[in-house]
mmCIF file of C-alpha atoms and ligand atoms in Angstrom:
data_model
loop_
_atom_site.group_PDB
_atom_site.id
_atom_site.type_symbol
_atom_site.label_atom_id
_atom_site.label_comp_id
_atom_site.label_asym_id
_atom_site.label_seq_id
_atom_site.Cartn_x
_atom_site.Cartn_y
_atom_site.Cartn_z
ATOM 1 C CA MET A 1 -6.353 -16.806 -2.291
ATOM 2 C CA ASN A 2 -6.384 -13.717 -0.089
ATOM 3 C CA ILE A 3 -3.392 -11.461 0.489
ATOM 4 C CA LEU A 4 -2.685 -8.461 2.647
ATOM 5 C CA ILE A 5 0.108 -6.098 1.604
ATOM 6 C CA PHE A 6 1.892 -3.487 3.719
ATOM 7 C CA GLY A 7 4.480 -0.968 2.555
ATOM 8 C CA PRO A 8 5.057 2.758 2.939
ATOM 9 C CA ASN A 9 4.422 5.195 0.135
ATOM 10 C CA GLY A 10 7.553 5.024 -2.021
ATOM 11 C CA SER A 11 8.349 1.348 -1.320
ATOM 12 C CA GLY A 12 7.195 -0.103 -4.652
ATOM 13 C CA LYS A 13 4.108 -1.693 -3.138
ATOM 14 C CA GLY A 14 2.151 -1.227 -6.381
ATOM 15 C CA THR A 15 4.789 -3.005 -8.476
ATOM 16 C CA GLN A 16 5.210 -5.957 -6.116
ATOM 17 C CA GLY A 17 1.487 -6.173 -5.382
ATOM 18 C CA ASP A 18 0.812 -6.513 -9.123
ATOM 19 C CA ILE A 19 2.955 -9.644 -9.242
ATOM 20 C CA ALA A 20 0.872 -11.412 -6.608
ATOM 21 C CA LYS A 21 -2.358 -10.053 -8.064
ATOM 22 C CA GLU A 22 -1.589 -11.338 -11.551
ATOM 23 C CA LYS A 23 -0.243 -14.681 -10.386
ATOM 24 C CA TYR A 24 -3.495 -15.550 -8.603
ATOM 25 C CA ASN A 25 -5.902 -13.368 -10.611
ATOM 26 C CA LEU A 26 -6.997 -11.437 -7.546
ATOM 27 C CA ASP A 27 -9.288 -8.444 -7.122
ATOM 28 C CA HIS A 28 -7.144 -5.484 -6.181
ATOM 29 C CA ILE A 29 -8.981 -3.921 -3.267
ATOM 30 C CA GLU A 30 -7.488 -0.542 -2.487
ATOM 31 C CA SER A 31 -9.199 1.504 0.200
ATOM 32 C CA GLY A 32 -8.040 4.827 -1.291
ATOM 33 C CA ALA A 33 -9.439 3.844 -4.703
ATOM 34 C CA ILE A 34 -12.790 2.836 -3.190
ATOM 35 C CA PHE A 35 -13.031 6.264 -1.569
ATOM 36 C CA ARG A 36 -12.133 7.976 -4.859
ATOM 37 C CA LYS A 37 -14.884 6.002 -6.614
ATOM 38 C CA HIS A 38 -17.418 7.133 -4.023
ATOM 39 C CA ILE A 39 -16.248 10.731 -4.330
ATOM 40 C CA GLY A 40 -16.448 10.543 -8.138
ATOM 41 C CA GLY A 41 -19.957 9.088 -7.922
ATOM 42 C CA GLY A 42 -21.050 11.789 -5.461
ATOM 43 C CA THR A 43 -22.339 9.244 -2.919
ATOM 44 C CA GLU A 44 -23.114 10.180 0.676
ATOM 45 C CA LEU A 45 -20.105 8.146 1.841
ATOM 46 C CA GLY A 46 -17.934 9.963 -0.700
ATOM 47 C CA LEU A 47 -19.056 13.365 0.551
ATOM 48 C CA LYS A 48 -18.274 12.406 4.135
ATOM 49 C CA ALA A 49 -14.901 10.880 3.262
ATOM 50 C CA LYS A 50 -13.818 13.818 1.101
ATOM 51 C CA GLU A 51 -13.443 16.259 3.984
ATOM 52 C CA TYR A 52 -10.907 13.983 5.670
ATOM 53 C CA ILE A 53 -9.096 12.946 2.504
ATOM 54 C CA ASN A 54 -8.607 16.556 1.430
ATOM 55 C CA LYS A 55 -6.914 17.276 4.743
ATOM 56 C CA GLY A 56 -4.674 14.214 4.376
ATOM 57 C CA GLU A 57 -6.310 12.621 7.424
ATOM 58 C CA LEU A 58 -7.603 9.104 7.844
ATOM 59 C CA VAL A 59 -11.297 8.659 7.211
ATOM 60 C CA PRO A 60 -12.951 7.594 10.509
ATOM 61 C CA ASP A 61 -13.225 3.883 11.239
ATOM 62 C CA ASP A 62 -17.028 3.874 11.391
ATOM 63 C CA ILE A 63 -17.040 4.763 7.684
ATOM 64 C CA THR A 64 -13.895 2.935 6.526
ATOM 65 C CA ILE A 65 -14.118 -0.452 8.238
ATOM 66 C CA PRO A 66 -17.656 -1.455 7.136
ATOM 67 C CA MET A 67 -16.966 -0.126 3.641
ATOM 68 C CA VAL A 68 -13.843 -2.253 3.163
ATOM 69 C CA LEU A 69 -15.329 -5.365 4.781
ATOM 70 C CA ASP A 70 -18.343 -5.078 2.495
ATOM 71 C CA VAL A 71 -16.165 -4.923 -0.635
ATOM 72 C CA LEU A 72 -14.093 -7.899 0.582
ATOM 73 C CA SER A 73 -17.201 -9.970 1.163
ATOM 74 C CA HIS A 74 -18.267 -9.485 -2.470
ATOM 75 C CA SER A 75 -14.989 -10.673 -3.976
ATOM 76 C CA LYS A 76 -15.373 -13.962 -5.828
ATOM 77 C CA SER A 77 -11.852 -14.590 -7.054
ATOM 78 C CA GLY A 78 -9.955 -13.665 -3.877
ATOM 79 C CA TRP A 79 -8.332 -10.360 -3.035
ATOM 80 C CA LEU A 80 -5.167 -8.381 -2.612
ATOM 81 C CA LEU A 81 -5.933 -5.831 0.066
ATOM 82 C CA ASP A 82 -3.908 -2.629 -0.136
ATOM 83 C CA GLY A 83 -4.168 0.510 2.022
ATOM 84 C CA PHE A 84 -6.141 -1.259 4.730
ATOM 85 C CA PRO A 85 -5.547 -1.798 7.618
ATOM 86 C CA ARG A 86 -3.788 1.479 8.293
ATOM 87 C CA SER A 87 -4.118 1.317 12.079
ATOM 88 C CA LEU A 88 -3.984 -1.266 14.831
ATOM 89 C CA VAL A 89 -7.734 -0.997 15.391
ATOM 90 C CA GLN A 90 -8.405 -1.622 11.700
ATOM 91 C CA GLY A 91 -6.056 -4.611 11.797
ATOM 92 C CA GLU A 92 -7.818 -6.143 14.783
ATOM 93 C CA LYS A 93 -11.252 -5.563 13.258
ATOM 94 C CA LEU A 94 -10.163 -7.082 9.968
ATOM 95 C CA TRP A 95 -8.796 -10.205 11.629
ATOM 96 C CA GLU A 96 -11.936 -10.513 13.747
ATOM 97 C CA ALA A 97 -14.150 -10.258 10.652
ATOM 98 C CA LEU A 98 -12.112 -12.816 8.688
ATOM 99 C CA GLN A 99 -12.249 -15.269 11.587
ATOM 100 C CA LYS A 100 -15.965 -14.737 12.030
ATOM 101 C CA ASP A 101 -16.690 -15.276 8.331
ATOM 102 C CA GLY A 102 -14.297 -18.224 8.058
ATOM 103 C CA VAL A 103 -12.226 -16.434 5.407
ATOM 104 C CA LYS A 104 -8.691 -17.751 5.054
ATOM 105 C CA LEU A 105 -5.841 -15.279 4.808
ATOM 106 C CA ASP A 106 -3.045 -16.875 2.766
ATOM 107 C CA TYR A 107 -0.209 -14.348 2.757
ATOM 108 C CA VAL A 108 0.766 -11.166 4.524
ATOM 109 C CA ILE A 109 3.443 -9.287 2.590
ATOM 110 C CA GLU A 110 5.449 -6.500 4.176
ATOM 111 C CA ILE A 111 7.857 -4.289 2.244
ATOM 112 C CA LYS A 112 10.359 -2.879 4.704
ATOM 113 C CA LEU A 113 11.945 0.447 3.854
ATOM 114 C CA PRO A 114 13.502 3.042 6.162
ATOM 115 C CA ARG A 115 11.548 6.252 6.356
ATOM 116 C CA ASP A 116 14.284 8.544 5.008
ATOM 117 C CA ILE A 117 14.754 6.365 1.932
ATOM 118 C CA ALA A 118 11.007 6.169 1.262
ATOM 119 C CA LYS A 119 10.826 9.946 1.360
ATOM 120 C CA ALA A 120 13.850 10.415 -0.913
ATOM 121 C CA ARG A 121 12.303 8.035 -3.432
ATOM 122 C CA ILE A 122 8.991 9.880 -3.557
ATOM 123 C CA MET A 123 10.676 13.245 -3.877
ATOM 124 C CA GLY A 124 13.093 11.854 -6.474
ATOM 125 C CA ARG A 125 10.414 10.588 -8.867
ATOM 126 C CA ARG A 126 10.493 12.281 -12.283
ATOM 127 C CA LEU A 127 7.879 12.057 -15.014
ATOM 128 C CA CYS A 128 8.899 11.728 -18.668
ATOM 129 C CA ALA A 129 6.942 13.965 -21.067
ATOM 130 C CA ASN A 130 6.895 11.174 -23.692
ATOM 131 C CA ASN A 131 5.974 8.204 -21.525
ATOM 132 C CA PRO A 132 4.969 8.252 -17.858
ATOM 133 C CA ASN A 133 6.110 4.620 -17.533
ATOM 134 C CA HIS A 134 9.735 5.413 -18.257
ATOM 135 C CA PRO A 135 11.414 4.935 -14.870
ATOM 136 C CA ASN A 136 13.362 7.982 -13.667
ATOM 137 C CA ASN A 137 14.268 8.662 -10.070
ATOM 138 C CA VAL A 138 17.044 10.872 -8.802
ATOM 139 C CA GLY A 139 16.834 8.995 -5.473
ATOM 140 C CA ILE A 140 17.487 5.530 -6.992
ATOM 141 C CA PRO A 141 20.889 5.166 -8.689
ATOM 142 C CA VAL A 142 19.910 2.356 -11.123
ATOM 143 C CA ILE A 143 17.141 4.472 -12.617
ATOM 144 C CA ALA A 144 18.745 7.890 -12.277
ATOM 145 C CA PRO A 145 17.849 10.261 -15.146
ATOM 146 C CA ASP A 146 20.409 11.158 -17.788
ATOM 147 C CA GLY A 147 21.228 14.608 -16.452
ATOM 148 C CA ASP A 148 17.881 16.402 -16.567
ATOM 149 C CA LYS A 149 16.538 14.139 -19.360
ATOM 150 C CA CYS A 150 14.660 10.821 -19.396
ATOM 151 C CA ARG A 151 17.080 7.926 -19.083
ATOM 152 C CA VAL A 152 15.060 5.880 -21.624
ATOM 153 C CA CYS A 153 14.227 8.334 -24.409
ATOM 154 C CA GLY A 154 15.889 11.644 -23.550
ATOM 155 C CA GLY A 155 12.486 13.323 -23.078
ATOM 156 C CA ALA A 156 11.923 16.310 -20.812
ATOM 157 C CA LEU A 157 11.354 15.455 -17.138
ATOM 158 C CA THR A 158 9.123 17.060 -14.560
ATOM 159 C CA ALA A 159 8.333 16.310 -10.903
ATOM 160 C CA ARG A 160 4.724 15.714 -9.827
ATOM 161 C CA GLU A 161 3.613 18.516 -7.564
ATOM 162 C CA ASP A 162 2.250 16.201 -4.850
ATOM 163 C CA ASP A 163 5.557 14.289 -4.816
ATOM 164 C CA GLN A 164 7.277 17.509 -3.735
ATOM 165 C CA ASP A 165 4.847 18.275 -0.914
ATOM 166 C CA GLU A 166 7.080 17.384 2.003
ATOM 167 C CA ASP A 167 4.425 18.089 4.633
ATOM 168 C CA ALA A 168 1.987 15.722 2.960
ATOM 169 C CA ILE A 169 4.654 13.006 2.664
ATOM 170 C CA ASN A 170 5.595 13.429 6.333
ATOM 171 C CA LYS A 171 1.963 13.222 7.384
ATOM 172 C CA ARG A 172 1.450 9.955 5.483
ATOM 173 C CA HIS A 173 4.682 8.498 6.834
ATOM 174 C CA ASP A 174 3.787 9.568 10.399
ATOM 175 C CA ILE A 175 0.770 7.294 10.112
ATOM 176 C CA TYR A 176 2.599 4.463 8.358
ATOM 177 C CA TYR A 177 5.641 4.268 10.645
ATOM 178 C CA ASP A 178 3.654 4.633 13.892
ATOM 179 C CA ASP A 179 4.207 1.290 15.624
ATOM 180 C CA LYS A 180 2.012 2.112 18.614
ATOM 181 C CA THR A 181 -1.376 2.591 16.960
ATOM 182 C CA GLY A 182 -0.628 3.203 13.264
ATOM 183 C CA THR A 183 0.072 1.039 10.229
ATOM 184 C CA MET A 184 3.266 -0.535 11.581
ATOM 185 C CA ALA A 185 1.308 -1.514 14.679
ATOM 186 C CA ALA A 186 -1.227 -3.273 12.429
ATOM 187 C CA CYS A 187 1.574 -4.896 10.455
ATOM 188 C CA ASN A 188 3.256 -6.150 13.659
ATOM 189 C CA TYR A 189 -0.088 -7.382 14.921
ATOM 190 C CA PHE A 190 -0.341 -9.727 11.929
ATOM 191 C CA LYS A 191 3.345 -10.644 12.112
ATOM 192 C CA ASP A 192 2.947 -11.695 15.743
ATOM 193 C CA LEU A 193 -0.342 -13.550 15.356
ATOM 194 C CA LYS A 194 0.089 -17.101 16.495
ATOM 195 C CA ASP A 195 -1.717 -19.703 14.431
ATOM 196 C CA GLY A 196 -2.821 -17.104 11.880
ATOM 197 C CA GLY A 197 -2.564 -19.826 9.244
ATOM 198 C CA PHE A 198 -0.955 -17.493 6.702
ATOM 199 C CA LYS A 199 2.618 -17.101 5.481
ATOM 200 C CA TYR A 200 4.327 -13.836 6.409
ATOM 201 C CA ILE A 201 6.684 -12.586 3.702
ATOM 202 C CA GLN A 202 9.031 -9.740 4.483
ATOM 203 C CA LEU A 203 10.628 -7.972 1.506
ATOM 204 C CA ASP A 204 13.707 -5.799 1.701
ATOM 205 C CA GLY A 205 12.584 -2.600 -0.058
ATOM 206 C CA GLU A 206 16.171 -1.385 -0.341
ATOM 207 C CA LYS A 207 16.991 -4.076 -2.890
ATOM 208 C CA SER A 208 16.415 -3.517 -6.620
ATOM 209 C CA ILE A 209 12.922 -3.979 -8.049
ATOM 210 C CA ASN A 210 14.036 -7.175 -9.812
ATOM 211 C CA GLU A 211 15.690 -8.666 -6.746
ATOM 212 C CA ILE A 212 12.553 -7.990 -4.697
ATOM 213 C CA LYS A 213 10.378 -9.494 -7.433
ATOM 214 C CA GLU A 214 12.504 -12.621 -7.636
ATOM 215 C CA TYR A 215 12.403 -13.145 -3.894
ATOM 216 C CA LEU A 216 8.656 -12.576 -3.773
ATOM 217 C CA VAL A 217 8.033 -15.067 -6.574
ATOM 218 C CA SER A 218 10.230 -17.635 -4.765
ATOM 219 C CA GLN A 219 8.104 -17.251 -1.631
ATOM 220 C CA LEU A 220 4.677 -17.579 -3.256
ATOM 221 C CA ASP A 221 3.421 -21.147 -3.805
HETATM 222 P P1 AMP B 301 -4.457 6.259 -0.690
HETATM 223 O O1 AMP B 301 -4.924 6.199 -2.108
HETATM 224 O O2 AMP B 301 -4.168 4.922 -0.120
HETATM 225 O O3 AMP B 301 -3.336 7.210 -0.540
HETATM 226 O O4 AMP B 301 -5.663 6.843 0.170
HETATM 227 C C1 AMP B 301 -6.157 8.132 -0.051
HETATM 228 C C2 AMP B 301 -6.830 8.636 1.201
HETATM 229 O O5 AMP B 301 -7.967 7.821 1.528
HETATM 230 C C3 AMP B 301 -5.976 8.604 2.451
HETATM 231 O O6 AMP B 301 -5.135 9.736 2.567
HETATM 232 C C4 AMP B 301 -7.037 8.588 3.557
HETATM 233 O O7 AMP B 301 -7.591 9.871 3.763
HETATM 234 C C5 AMP B 301 -8.107 7.700 2.937
HETATM 235 N N1 AMP B 301 -7.890 6.281 3.310
HETATM 236 C C6 AMP B 301 -7.437 5.272 2.509
HETATM 237 N N2 AMP B 301 -7.357 4.118 3.187
HETATM 238 C C7 AMP B 301 -7.755 4.387 4.449
HETATM 239 C C8 AMP B 301 -7.873 3.610 5.642
HETATM 240 N N3 AMP B 301 -7.548 2.309 5.675
HETATM 241 N N4 AMP B 301 -8.339 4.229 6.766
HETATM 242 C C9 AMP B 301 -8.666 5.533 6.758
HETATM 243 N N5 AMP B 301 -8.561 6.333 5.689
HETATM 244 C C10 AMP B 301 -8.112 5.775 4.541
#
């Protein structure tokens, strides 16, 4: 079982991806995490990638594409690929490689969320001092904090600094929502593939987490 997941930062991609990952016991292959591992290990690839990552830019394709394809080829239990492809070129190269290696893609999942809502959600995230898993978001009514306190336990809330960096959020969303050469272009490339042999599942990111989950589960065999 191999799955590709698309969704902008702030769309709940992690939460929904986990459902598919756990259902089929998949390797979670996340391009950003692979880079972070290389950086942590001080590898040559990590050193090269770091200069781009620190600027919030995409790491060049000649580094990224072979790195991701190599990790995919070593997966034994099947994969959930997240964070790749982020551009049309990466999408085309991925499809080409899968075809060449005879690897079946089973599902492509897209979480659709308007850009302004995605941004409000990221900027609205609040972190509980007692438990980081307590959901609090001033941008999502059903999990709005209790005044300035955690809605679950009443703990003190803070905002993560990087969640408040509007320039960084805009830069990421510029890449994601670019439907000419960016991530949306890659997403549309898969959506429009004829005879791709996979099921395309589109999720409405504006619905509640549980509604999205339920729909996703109903669509997976
Ligand atoms: P992420 O954890 O997905 O936010 O990725 C962290 C950083 O890694 C990104 O800001 C990019 O600099 C780099 N990166 C991750 N995935 C890709 C990709 N598919 N292509 C190019 N750069 C990437």
